[in-house]
Short mmCIF file of C-alpha atoms in Angstrom, two decimals:
data_model
loop_
_atom_site.label_atom_id
_atom_site.label_comp_id
_atom_site.label_asym_id
_atom_site.label_seq_id
_atom_site.Cartn_x
_atom_site.Cartn_y
_atom_site.Cartn_z
CA MET A 1 25.67 4.09 6.69
CA HIS A 2 24.63 3.78 3.46
CA ASN A 3 24.80 -0.06 1.46
CA VAL A 4 26.05 0.49 -2.27
CA LEU A 5 25.41 -2.40 -4.35
CA ILE A 6 27.98 -2.28 -7.31
CA VAL A 7 26.52 -4.27 -10.53
CA ASP A 8 28.80 -4.11 -13.83
CA ASP A 9 28.34 -7.36 -16.14
CA GLU A 10 32.67 -7.87 -16.75
CA PRO A 11 33.66 -8.87 -13.11
CA TRP A 12 36.97 -6.91 -13.13
CA VAL A 13 34.82 -3.31 -13.78
CA ALA A 14 32.76 -4.30 -10.61
CA TYR A 15 36.24 -5.81 -8.72
CA GLY A 16 37.45 -1.78 -9.44
CA ILE A 17 35.21 0.30 -8.79
CA THR A 18 34.55 -1.85 -5.41
CA HIS A 19 37.84 -0.35 -4.56
CA VAL A 20 38.59 2.71 -6.44
CA ILE A 21 38.00 4.92 -3.32
CA ASP A 22 37.13 4.54 0.09
CA TRP A 23 33.79 4.37 0.37
CA ASN A 24 33.23 3.54 4.02
CA SER A 25 35.27 6.99 4.21
CA LEU A 26 32.49 8.30 3.07
CA GLY A 27 29.69 6.49 4.99
CA TYR A 28 28.82 3.56 2.61
CA ASN A 29 28.78 0.00 2.75
CA VAL A 30 28.83 -2.31 -0.74
CA ILE A 31 27.29 -5.31 0.28
CA GLY A 32 28.37 -7.05 -3.64
CA GLU A 33 28.62 -7.26 -6.75
CA ALA A 34 26.51 -8.81 -10.05
CA HIS A 35 27.17 -9.12 -12.59
CA ASP A 36 24.56 -9.11 -14.97
CA GLY A 37 20.80 -6.65 -13.96
CA LEU A 38 18.21 -9.78 -13.19
CA THR A 39 20.79 -10.65 -10.73
CA ALA A 40 21.33 -7.06 -9.35
CA LEU A 41 17.26 -6.48 -9.30
CA ARG A 42 16.89 -9.52 -7.52
CA ILE A 43 19.14 -8.48 -4.90
CA ILE A 44 18.05 -4.38 -4.13
CA GLN A 45 14.13 -6.24 -4.75
CA GLU A 46 16.28 -7.92 -1.26
CA LYS A 47 18.78 -6.04 0.08
CA LYS A 48 17.10 -2.39 -0.53
CA PRO A 49 20.84 -0.96 -0.67
CA GLU A 50 20.76 2.93 -0.66
CA LEU A 51 22.46 3.40 -4.28
CA ILE A 52 23.39 0.92 -7.23
CA ILE A 53 26.15 1.86 -9.80
CA SER A 54 25.65 0.09 -12.87
CA ASP A 55 26.66 -0.55 -15.67
CA ILE A 56 24.82 1.27 -18.81
CA ARG A 57 25.71 -1.59 -20.90
CA MET A 58 24.70 -5.54 -19.68
CA PRO A 59 23.39 -8.85 -20.93
CA GLY A 60 19.62 -9.70 -19.81
CA LEU A 61 19.00 -6.24 -18.43
CA ASP A 62 21.03 -3.27 -18.90
CA GLY A 63 21.82 -0.01 -16.78
CA ILE A 64 18.95 1.67 -18.09
CA GLU A 65 16.07 -1.24 -18.28
CA LEU A 66 16.84 -1.92 -14.39
CA LEU A 67 16.71 1.78 -13.64
CA GLU A 68 12.72 1.22 -14.84
CA ARG A 69 12.57 -1.64 -13.38
CA ILE A 70 13.11 -0.23 -9.87
CA ASN A 71 11.26 3.27 -10.39
CA LEU A 72 8.04 0.13 -11.63
CA LEU A 73 8.93 -1.12 -8.30
CA GLN A 74 8.83 2.36 -6.74
CA LEU A 75 12.21 1.69 -4.88
CA GLU A 76 14.49 4.01 -3.03
CA THR A 77 16.90 3.12 -4.41
CA LYS A 78 19.47 5.87 -5.55
CA VAL A 79 21.55 5.04 -9.21
CA ILE A 80 24.40 6.62 -10.68
CA LEU A 81 24.30 4.75 -14.50
CA ILE A 82 28.23 4.26 -15.90
CA SER A 83 28.58 4.58 -19.74
CA GLY A 84 32.28 3.10 -21.96
CA TYR A 85 31.58 6.38 -23.81
CA ALA A 86 29.67 9.49 -23.89
CA ASP A 87 25.67 9.14 -25.64
CA PHE A 88 24.30 12.20 -25.14
CA GLU A 89 21.09 10.36 -25.48
CA TYR A 90 21.95 7.71 -23.05
CA ALA A 91 22.27 10.43 -20.62
CA GLN A 92 18.92 12.13 -21.41
CA ARG A 93 17.40 9.33 -21.22
CA ALA A 94 19.44 7.90 -17.54
CA LEU A 95 18.44 11.73 -16.70
CA ARG A 96 15.11 11.40 -17.16
CA LEU A 97 14.54 8.45 -16.12
CA GLY A 98 15.37 9.30 -11.91
CA ALA A 99 19.63 8.69 -12.23
CA PHE A 100 21.76 10.58 -9.32
CA ASP A 101 23.94 11.06 -11.61
CA TYR A 102 26.27 9.48 -15.13
CA LEU A 103 30.00 9.38 -15.45
CA LEU A 104 32.64 7.84 -18.03
CA LYS A 105 34.53 4.55 -17.60
CA GLN A 106 37.34 4.71 -15.94
CA VAL A 107 35.46 5.87 -13.27
CA ASP A 108 37.26 8.66 -12.49
CA LYS A 109 37.91 8.44 -8.77
CA ALA A 110 37.66 12.32 -7.69
CA LYS A 111 34.57 12.70 -10.46
CA LEU A 112 32.93 9.90 -8.19
CA THR A 113 33.98 11.12 -5.00
CA GLU A 114 32.25 14.19 -5.87
CA SER A 115 28.65 11.77 -6.25
CA VAL A 116 29.66 9.90 -3.51
CA ALA A 117 29.22 12.77 -1.73
CA ARG A 118 26.26 14.28 -3.34
CA LEU A 119 24.65 11.67 -1.86
CA SER A 120 25.32 11.25 1.26
CA GLU A 121 24.19 15.05 1.49
CA LEU A 122 20.87 14.25 -0.04
CA LEU A 123 20.55 11.09 1.94
CA GLU A 124 21.16 13.41 4.45
CA GLN A 125 18.69 16.00 3.76
CA GLU A 126 15.78 12.80 2.59
CA ARG A 127 16.04 11.61 5.91
CA ARG A 128 15.25 14.86 8.18
CA ALA A 129 12.41 15.78 5.97
CA GLY A 130 11.10 12.65 6.92
CA LEU A 131 12.03 12.77 10.27
CA ARG A 132 9.15 15.90 10.20
CA THR A 133 7.15 13.48 7.33
CA ASP A 134 7.07 11.34 10.17
CA GLN A 135 5.84 13.71 12.10
CA PHE A 136 2.75 15.24 10.94
CA LEU A 137 1.69 12.04 9.39
CA ASP A 138 1.49 10.78 12.94
CA GLU A 139 -0.54 13.89 13.96
CA LEU A 140 -2.65 12.98 10.97
CA PHE A 141 -3.00 9.56 11.56
CA GLU A 142 -4.92 9.80 15.20
CA TRP A 143 -7.37 13.51 13.56
CA LEU A 144 -8.07 10.31 11.04
CA GLU A 145 -9.18 7.80 13.95
CA PRO A 146 -12.99 6.99 13.15
CA ASP A 147 -13.82 7.83 16.98
CA ASN A 148 -11.35 10.80 17.53
CA THR A 149 -13.50 14.56 17.40
CA MET A 150 -10.84 16.80 16.95
CA THR A 151 -12.71 19.12 14.45
CA ILE A 152 -11.41 20.54 11.90
CA GLY A 153 -10.94 24.00 13.03
CA ARG A 154 -8.73 23.11 15.38
CA ILE A 155 -6.95 21.21 13.31
CA LEU A 156 -6.43 24.30 11.26
CA ALA A 157 -6.07 26.42 13.88
CA ASN A 158 -3.24 23.92 15.06
CA LYS A 159 -1.33 23.85 12.35
CA GLY A 160 -1.31 27.76 11.47
CA VAL A 161 -3.99 26.62 8.17
CA GLU A 162 -5.78 30.30 7.53
CA THR A 163 -9.42 29.59 4.95
CA ARG A 164 -12.67 32.23 5.36
CA PHE A 165 -14.80 30.92 3.71
CA PRO A 166 -17.97 29.18 5.68
CA ASP A 167 -17.94 25.21 4.27
CA TYR A 168 -16.16 22.48 3.85
CA ARG A 169 -15.77 18.97 2.03
CA LEU A 170 -13.32 16.23 1.64
CA LEU A 171 -11.95 14.83 -1.14
CA SER A 172 -10.20 10.49 -1.22
CA CYS A 173 -8.41 10.94 -4.35
CA LEU A 174 -6.90 7.61 -5.74
CA TYR A 175 -4.71 7.82 -7.79
CA SER A 176 -3.64 4.62 -10.90
CA PRO A 177 0.20 2.44 -9.42
CA GLN A 178 1.70 4.39 -12.69
CA SER A 179 0.44 7.10 -12.41
CA GLN A 180 3.52 9.93 -12.21
CA ALA A 181 4.93 11.75 -8.85
CA ALA A 182 3.38 15.35 -10.83
CA SER A 183 0.48 13.84 -9.49
CA PHE A 184 1.11 14.86 -5.52
CA SER A 185 3.65 17.59 -6.26
CA GLN A 186 1.19 19.54 -4.55
CA GLU A 187 0.64 19.24 -1.55
CA GLY A 188 0.51 21.99 1.26
CA THR A 189 -2.12 24.31 0.76
CA TYR A 190 -3.21 26.46 -1.63
CA GLU A 191 -6.03 28.92 -2.82
CA LEU A 192 -7.37 28.67 -7.30
CA GLU A 193 -10.44 30.48 -8.12
CA GLY A 194 -12.79 30.64 -5.26
CA VAL A 195 -11.77 27.92 -3.41
CA ILE A 196 -9.51 26.76 -0.46
CA ALA A 197 -7.64 23.29 -0.82
CA VAL A 198 -4.90 21.71 2.39
CA LYS A 199 -3.68 18.24 0.50
CA VAL A 200 -2.12 15.77 2.29
CA ARG A 201 -1.01 12.47 0.79
CA THR A 202 -2.77 9.87 2.63
CA GLY A 203 -1.19 7.07 0.70
CA GLN A 204 1.21 5.11 -1.75
CA HIS A 205 -1.84 6.17 -4.61
CA LYS A 206 -3.46 8.19 -2.59
CA LEU A 207 -4.30 11.70 -1.97
CA SER A 208 -6.44 13.83 0.74
CA ILE A 209 -8.36 17.11 -0.08
CA LEU A 210 -10.32 19.50 2.50
CA LEU A 211 -11.47 22.27 0.28
CA ASN A 212 -13.45 25.55 1.37
CA TYR A 213 -15.57 27.22 -0.21
CA ASP A 214 -18.78 29.47 -0.02
CA GLY A 215 -21.19 26.76 -0.93
CA SER A 216 -24.29 29.73 -0.54
CA GLU A 217 -22.91 32.09 -2.81
CA TYR A 218 -21.08 29.07 -5.50
CA PRO A 219 -21.58 26.11 -4.89
CA LEU A 220 -21.03 24.27 -7.14
CA GLN A 221 -17.61 26.26 -6.87
CA PHE A 222 -15.65 22.94 -5.05
CA LEU A 223 -16.97 20.74 -8.35
CA ASN A 224 -15.56 23.13 -11.11
CA HIS A 225 -12.08 22.65 -9.30
CA ILE A 226 -12.57 18.85 -8.87
CA SER A 227 -12.82 19.23 -13.17
CA ASP A 228 -10.15 21.01 -13.76
CA TYR A 229 -7.40 20.15 -11.49
CA LEU A 230 -8.59 16.46 -10.43
CA LEU A 231 -9.70 14.57 -12.87
CA ASN A 232 -6.62 12.65 -13.34
CA ALA A 233 -7.27 10.88 -10.34
CA GLN A 234 -9.23 7.15 -11.04
CA TYR A 235 -11.93 7.55 -9.03
CA ILE A 236 -13.00 10.01 -5.74
CA GLY A 237 -15.10 9.91 -2.85
CA ILE A 238 -16.26 12.98 -2.29
CA SER A 239 -17.06 13.91 1.68
CA SER A 240 -21.09 15.42 3.20
CA LEU A 241 -21.08 19.12 4.20
CA GLY A 242 -18.98 20.49 5.87
CA GLN A 243 -18.41 23.58 8.79
CA LEU A 244 -15.39 24.55 11.12
CA SER A 245 -17.54 22.55 13.89
CA THR A 246 -16.79 19.39 12.41
CA PRO A 247 -14.79 15.96 13.11
CA ILE A 248 -12.68 15.77 10.12
CA ALA A 249 -12.71 11.80 10.94
CA ARG A 250 -15.73 11.56 9.86
CA LEU A 251 -15.29 13.60 6.00
CA TYR A 252 -12.39 11.91 5.52
CA GLN A 253 -13.96 8.54 7.02
CA GLU A 254 -17.01 9.20 4.73
CA SER A 255 -14.71 10.56 1.38
CA ASP A 256 -12.83 6.88 1.38
CA ILE A 257 -16.14 4.63 1.38
CA ALA A 258 -16.39 6.45 -1.85
CA ALA A 259 -14.20 6.48 -2.55
CA CYS A 260 -13.35 2.58 -2.45
CA THR A 261 -16.91 2.86 -3.69
CA ALA A 262 -16.38 3.87 -7.06
CA ALA A 263 -12.89 1.77 -7.49
CA MET A 264 -14.68 -1.00 -6.37
CA HIS A 265 -17.89 -0.93 -8.45
CA GLY A 266 -16.16 0.97 -11.31
CA GLY A 267 -16.90 3.07 -14.23
CA VAL A 268 -18.17 5.66 -12.22
CA GLN A 269 -15.07 7.76 -11.79
CA ILE A 270 -16.48 10.14 -8.89
CA ILE A 271 -18.73 9.00 -5.87
CA SER A 272 -20.42 11.42 -2.93
CA TYR A 273 -21.22 10.30 -0.20
CA LYS A 274 -24.03 9.58 1.53
CA GLN A 275 -26.03 7.80 4.46
CA GLY A 276 -28.54 4.62 3.14
CA ASP A 277 -30.00 1.32 4.80
CA LEU A 278 -30.05 -2.37 3.39
CA SER A 279 -32.80 -2.15 0.94
CA PRO A 280 -35.73 -4.83 1.78
CA ASP A 281 -35.65 -6.81 -0.45
CA ILE A 282 -31.27 -7.24 0.77
CA ARG A 283 -32.96 -8.39 4.17
CA LYS A 284 -35.11 -10.76 2.86
CA VAL A 285 -32.80 -12.58 0.99
CA MET A 286 -30.01 -12.62 3.41
CA LEU A 287 -32.19 -14.44 5.79
CA ASN A 288 -33.36 -16.70 3.41
CA LEU A 289 -29.32 -17.38 2.82
CA GLU A 290 -29.45 -18.34 6.37
CA VAL A 291 -32.08 -20.77 6.05
CA SER A 292 -30.39 -22.65 3.16
CA ILE A 293 -26.84 -22.61 5.80
CA LYS A 294 -28.70 -23.81 7.65
CA GLU A 295 -29.77 -26.64 6.16
CA GLN A 296 -27.24 -27.12 3.59
CA ALA A 297 -28.89 -26.33 0.90
CA ARG A 298 -25.38 -26.03 -1.57
CA ASP A 299 -27.13 -25.18 -4.25
CA GLY A 300 -29.74 -22.72 -2.35
CA ILE A 301 -26.67 -21.18 -0.79
CA PHE A 302 -24.99 -19.99 -5.04
CA ASP A 303 -28.23 -18.60 -5.88
CA LEU A 304 -29.05 -16.82 -3.00
CA LEU A 305 -25.37 -15.49 -2.91
CA GLY A 306 -25.44 -14.52 -6.47
CA ARG A 307 -28.64 -12.81 -6.00
CA LEU A 308 -27.04 -10.68 -3.33
CA CYS A 309 -24.06 -10.09 -5.52
CA ALA A 310 -25.89 -8.73 -8.50
CA ALA A 311 -28.27 -6.49 -6.20
CA CYS A 312 -24.94 -4.49 -4.72
CA ARG A 313 -24.01 -4.16 -8.45
CA GLU A 314 -27.58 -2.94 -9.49
CA GLN A 315 -28.26 -1.02 -6.40
CA SER A 316 -24.71 0.63 -5.78
CA LEU A 317 -24.54 -0.27 -2.96
CA TYR A 318 -21.77 1.76 -0.83
CA ILE A 319 -18.37 -0.48 0.40
CA ASP A 320 -19.35 -0.14 3.71
CA GLN A 321 -22.86 -1.91 3.02
CA ILE A 322 -20.82 -4.03 1.27
CA ALA A 323 -19.45 -5.06 3.99
CA MET A 324 -22.55 -5.27 6.53
CA ILE A 325 -23.46 -8.41 3.58
CA TYR A 326 -20.59 -9.91 3.90
CA ASN A 327 -19.52 -9.79 7.80
CA GLN A 328 -23.42 -11.25 7.77
CA ILE A 329 -22.47 -13.84 5.81
CA VAL A 330 -19.90 -14.72 7.96
CA SER A 331 -21.81 -14.82 11.59
CA ILE A 332 -24.55 -16.82 9.86
CA ILE A 333 -20.89 -18.86 8.40
CA TYR A 334 -19.56 -18.96 12.23
CA LYS A 335 -23.59 -19.82 13.68
CA TYR A 336 -23.90 -22.87 11.65
CA HIS A 337 -20.17 -24.28 11.20
CA GLY A 338 -17.68 -22.83 14.18
CA GLY A 339 -16.88 -26.76 14.29
CA SER A 340 -15.69 -27.13 10.55
CA THR A 341 -11.76 -26.47 10.58
CA ARG A 342 -12.43 -25.20 7.54
CA ILE A 343 -13.26 -21.45 9.41
CA ALA A 344 -10.15 -20.57 10.06
CA GLU A 345 -10.15 -19.41 5.96
CA ILE A 346 -12.63 -16.69 5.82
CA GLU A 347 -12.82 -13.97 8.40
CA HIS A 348 -14.43 -10.23 9.51
CA LEU A 349 -13.09 -7.58 6.92
CA HIS A 350 -14.07 -4.13 7.45
CA TYR A 351 -14.73 -2.10 4.58
CA GLU A 352 -11.19 -1.28 4.30
CA HIS A 353 -9.45 -4.65 3.86
CA ILE A 354 -12.69 -5.33 1.57
CA ALA A 355 -11.43 -2.91 -0.45
CA ARG A 356 -7.19 -3.73 -0.64
CA TYR A 357 -8.45 -7.38 -1.01
CA TYR A 358 -10.64 -7.53 -3.40
CA SER A 359 -11.34 -5.20 -6.91
CA SER A 360 -15.39 -6.08 -6.66
CA ALA A 361 -18.44 -7.70 -5.51
CA GLU A 362 -18.34 -10.10 -7.65
CA SER A 363 -14.11 -11.55 -6.37
CA LEU A 364 -15.60 -10.57 -2.65
CA PHE A 365 -18.74 -12.61 -3.07
CA ASP A 366 -16.44 -15.19 -5.26
CA ARG A 367 -14.26 -15.67 -2.02
CA ILE A 368 -17.09 -16.86 -0.16
CA LYS A 369 -18.64 -18.97 -2.99
CA SER A 370 -14.68 -20.83 -2.96
CA PHE A 371 -15.74 -21.35 0.91
CA PHE A 372 -18.45 -23.57 1.01
CA GLY A 373 -17.10 -25.57 -2.02
CA LEU A 374 -13.76 -26.52 0.49
CA LEU A 375 -16.70 -27.52 2.69
CA THR A 376 -16.31 -30.58 1.26
CA GLU A 377 -13.16 -30.65 0.14
CA GLU A 378 -11.85 -34.62 0.22
CA GLU A 379 -7.99 -33.23 1.99
CA VAL A 380 -4.72 -35.31 1.04
CA HIS A 381 -2.05 -36.23 4.19
CA ILE A 382 1.23 -33.71 4.33
CA HIS A 383 3.49 -34.90 6.20
CA ASN A 384 5.28 -32.38 9.06
CA VAL A 385 8.01 -31.43 6.71
CA GLN A 386 6.57 -30.70 3.29
CA VAL A 387 4.18 -28.12 5.92
CA GLU A 388 7.71 -26.28 7.25
CA LYS A 389 8.79 -26.23 3.93
CA MET A 390 5.98 -24.29 3.40
CA LEU A 391 6.34 -22.17 6.40
CA GLU A 392 10.36 -21.49 6.03
CA TYR A 393 9.16 -20.89 1.94
CA ILE A 394 6.98 -17.68 3.45
CA ASP A 395 9.28 -16.96 5.74
CA SER A 396 12.14 -15.99 3.03
CA ARG A 397 9.67 -13.55 1.00
CA TYR A 398 7.51 -12.05 4.00
CA THR A 399 8.42 -8.98 3.08
CA GLU A 400 7.63 -9.86 -1.20
CA ASP A 401 3.51 -9.79 -1.97
CA LEU A 402 3.20 -13.57 -1.58
CA LEU A 403 -0.04 -14.23 -2.37
CA LEU A 404 -1.75 -17.40 -1.06
CA SER A 405 -2.70 -18.80 -4.24
CA ALA A 406 0.67 -18.37 -5.72
CA ILE A 407 1.92 -20.81 -3.02
CA ALA A 408 -0.39 -23.20 -2.81
CA LYS A 409 0.10 -23.60 -6.79
CA HIS A 410 4.31 -23.65 -6.16
CA PHE A 411 3.94 -26.39 -3.64
CA LYS A 412 0.97 -27.66 -5.95
CA ILE A 413 -2.15 -28.06 -3.40
CA SER A 414 -5.45 -26.74 -3.05
CA ILE A 415 -5.32 -23.16 -1.30
CA GLY A 416 -7.87 -24.06 1.27
CA TYR A 417 -5.77 -26.64 2.20
CA LEU A 418 -2.56 -24.39 2.39
CA SER A 419 -4.97 -22.14 4.94
CA THR A 420 -6.23 -24.77 6.91
CA LEU A 421 -2.60 -25.64 7.42
CA ILE A 422 -0.56 -22.64 8.46
CA LYS A 423 -3.71 -21.78 11.03
CA LYS A 424 -2.98 -25.25 12.72
CA GLU A 425 0.97 -25.18 12.47
CA THR A 426 1.13 -21.61 13.57
CA GLY A 427 -2.27 -20.94 15.17
CA MET A 428 -2.92 -17.65 12.63
CA THR A 429 -4.94 -16.91 9.58
CA TYR A 430 -1.89 -16.31 6.45
CA SER A 431 -2.68 -12.99 6.87
CA ASP A 432 -1.61 -12.55 10.10
CA TYR A 433 0.99 -14.41 9.86
CA ILE A 434 2.68 -12.67 7.17
CA MET A 435 1.50 -9.13 9.07
CA ASN A 436 2.97 -10.90 12.33
CA LYS A 437 6.76 -10.93 10.51
CA ARG A 438 6.36 -7.42 9.19
CA LEU A 439 5.44 -5.50 12.30
CA SER A 440 7.96 -7.52 13.67
CA MET A 441 10.43 -6.78 11.61
CA ALA A 442 9.14 -2.78 11.32
CA LYS A 443 9.80 -3.15 15.69
CA ASP A 444 13.07 -3.73 14.78
CA LEU A 445 14.24 -1.42 11.77
CA LEU A 446 12.16 1.18 14.17
CA GLY A 447 16.20 1.13 16.30
CA ASP A 448 17.19 2.69 13.83
CA ALA A 449 17.84 6.15 13.92
CA SER A 450 18.23 7.17 9.92
CA LEU A 451 15.58 4.93 9.11
CA SER A 452 12.67 7.62 8.56
CA ILE A 453 9.52 5.57 8.94
CA HIS A 454 7.92 5.59 5.09
CA ASP A 455 11.25 3.89 4.76
CA ILE A 456 10.26 1.19 6.78
CA VAL A 457 7.56 0.38 5.92
CA HIS A 458 8.57 0.04 2.36
CA ARG A 459 11.42 -2.47 3.68
CA VAL A 460 8.74 -4.44 5.82
CA GLY A 461 6.38 -5.01 3.12
CA TYR A 462 4.05 -2.92 3.15
CA LYS A 463 2.72 0.51 0.08
CA ASP A 464 0.46 2.67 2.58
CA TYR A 465 1.19 4.24 5.51
CA PHE A 466 -1.99 4.21 6.62
CA HIS A 467 -2.64 1.34 6.28
CA PHE A 468 0.85 0.49 8.57
CA ASN A 469 0.11 2.88 10.69
CA LYS A 470 -3.38 1.28 11.80
CA LEU A 471 -1.49 -2.29 12.18
CA PHE A 472 1.29 -2.06 14.48
CA LYS A 473 -1.48 0.78 16.53
CA LYS A 474 -3.58 -2.40 16.83
CA GLN A 475 -0.93 -5.15 17.29
CA PHE A 476 1.30 -2.60 20.51
CA GLY A 477 -1.21 -0.14 21.47
CA ILE A 478 1.10 2.10 20.11
CA THR A 479 2.07 4.24 16.94
CA PRO A 480 5.66 3.06 15.23
CA SER A 481 6.34 7.01 15.89
CA LYS A 482 6.22 6.93 19.71
CA TYR A 483 7.22 3.57 19.84
CA ARG A 484 10.38 4.77 18.24
CA LYS A 485 10.75 7.22 21.26
CA LEU A 486 10.13 4.89 24.02
#
């Protein structure tokens, strides 16, 4: 059954739409009515219904604005808009924004039935396509795992993709959240001006593209392809050169590191991956930092952290190198402050997590500095009842993008102390607690065959299929699609 929400500022009209057709016989369950756009938006975010029937004219947030918000939040909800008069401009704008249909009041029973039945057919087609996509993405996920040795040649042969040039590079293209859906419209295999491209979406705002070309005769052909067809990407990472015998996972990780590096440093759109070691100067600063941490020399710690941060920027370090520096610092902290109640507030991170949580090297090093500030912060005792309220607050919103700082602000305590309380009460860090709640919900939703894994990813609060897959496999030892088959 698909869920539908009826939205109209006139309660009698909403009631009429709820009862004008037999929703159950068409495969729909009316989950409720809303009489203004803002209330509707809150219900949509919480319940994520498949269909909204909404009036155009409403106070606060009208039907067009509601549709715009749904698009901005990238929800899969379909919208049928209703107007009390034939306004062609409204209809045009609604359909341009992606409304499924546009009907006139008074709502005609036959037209509404036809529109809803047509939507049911579309949702079923999307469900079948989603299941096929899930299977392919699950295979791709396995191939792109860092320790996988599946070669480019074997993957192309398995998928029946023919290439004829000797050289391969993999690109990771990151798009801004405001990018148009057209950026992803050419998924698949195509050839343009001497370059064969295999293009697949590997994240909500991310494309991975395997380029095949002849580097000996046309060494710059792949760069021409980028400048001609991919410059609408916000950041692009380019792997090293590969051949048919090269593991695709290696090229993917190289391109991903390069793209994440471009995003972290900003200002540079395109970066090619190069392997490198940390400079002797950085290693010397790290040794001095360990001494300062051991001696609890706060001023020295802050000065050396500032120097490391500056070096990351000035030397344009790749994000995996920045992750190496960060994790060495965390290890030093555990070595000398392992008994502190604050230790749970800082943890080792993979470069992917750093890219996900920190927008710059400065923000990452500010986080480390804040940890040392917390070591001397005076704690105010909070009653157990208040801690329970905090957890109830988190439990009611864990599928949202709920920042720890927002919770701390809501309850008027410091981020560090809140983190400590959550760790003490649950035995987990805040991020692990949220992850466990989301993955448990995902596990339950996998029992519903009508939902694709893509649907489930969004319902539990994640945006990136591959990130979700990694977390699920790490937690349960099996990918979501394989769990579904058990």
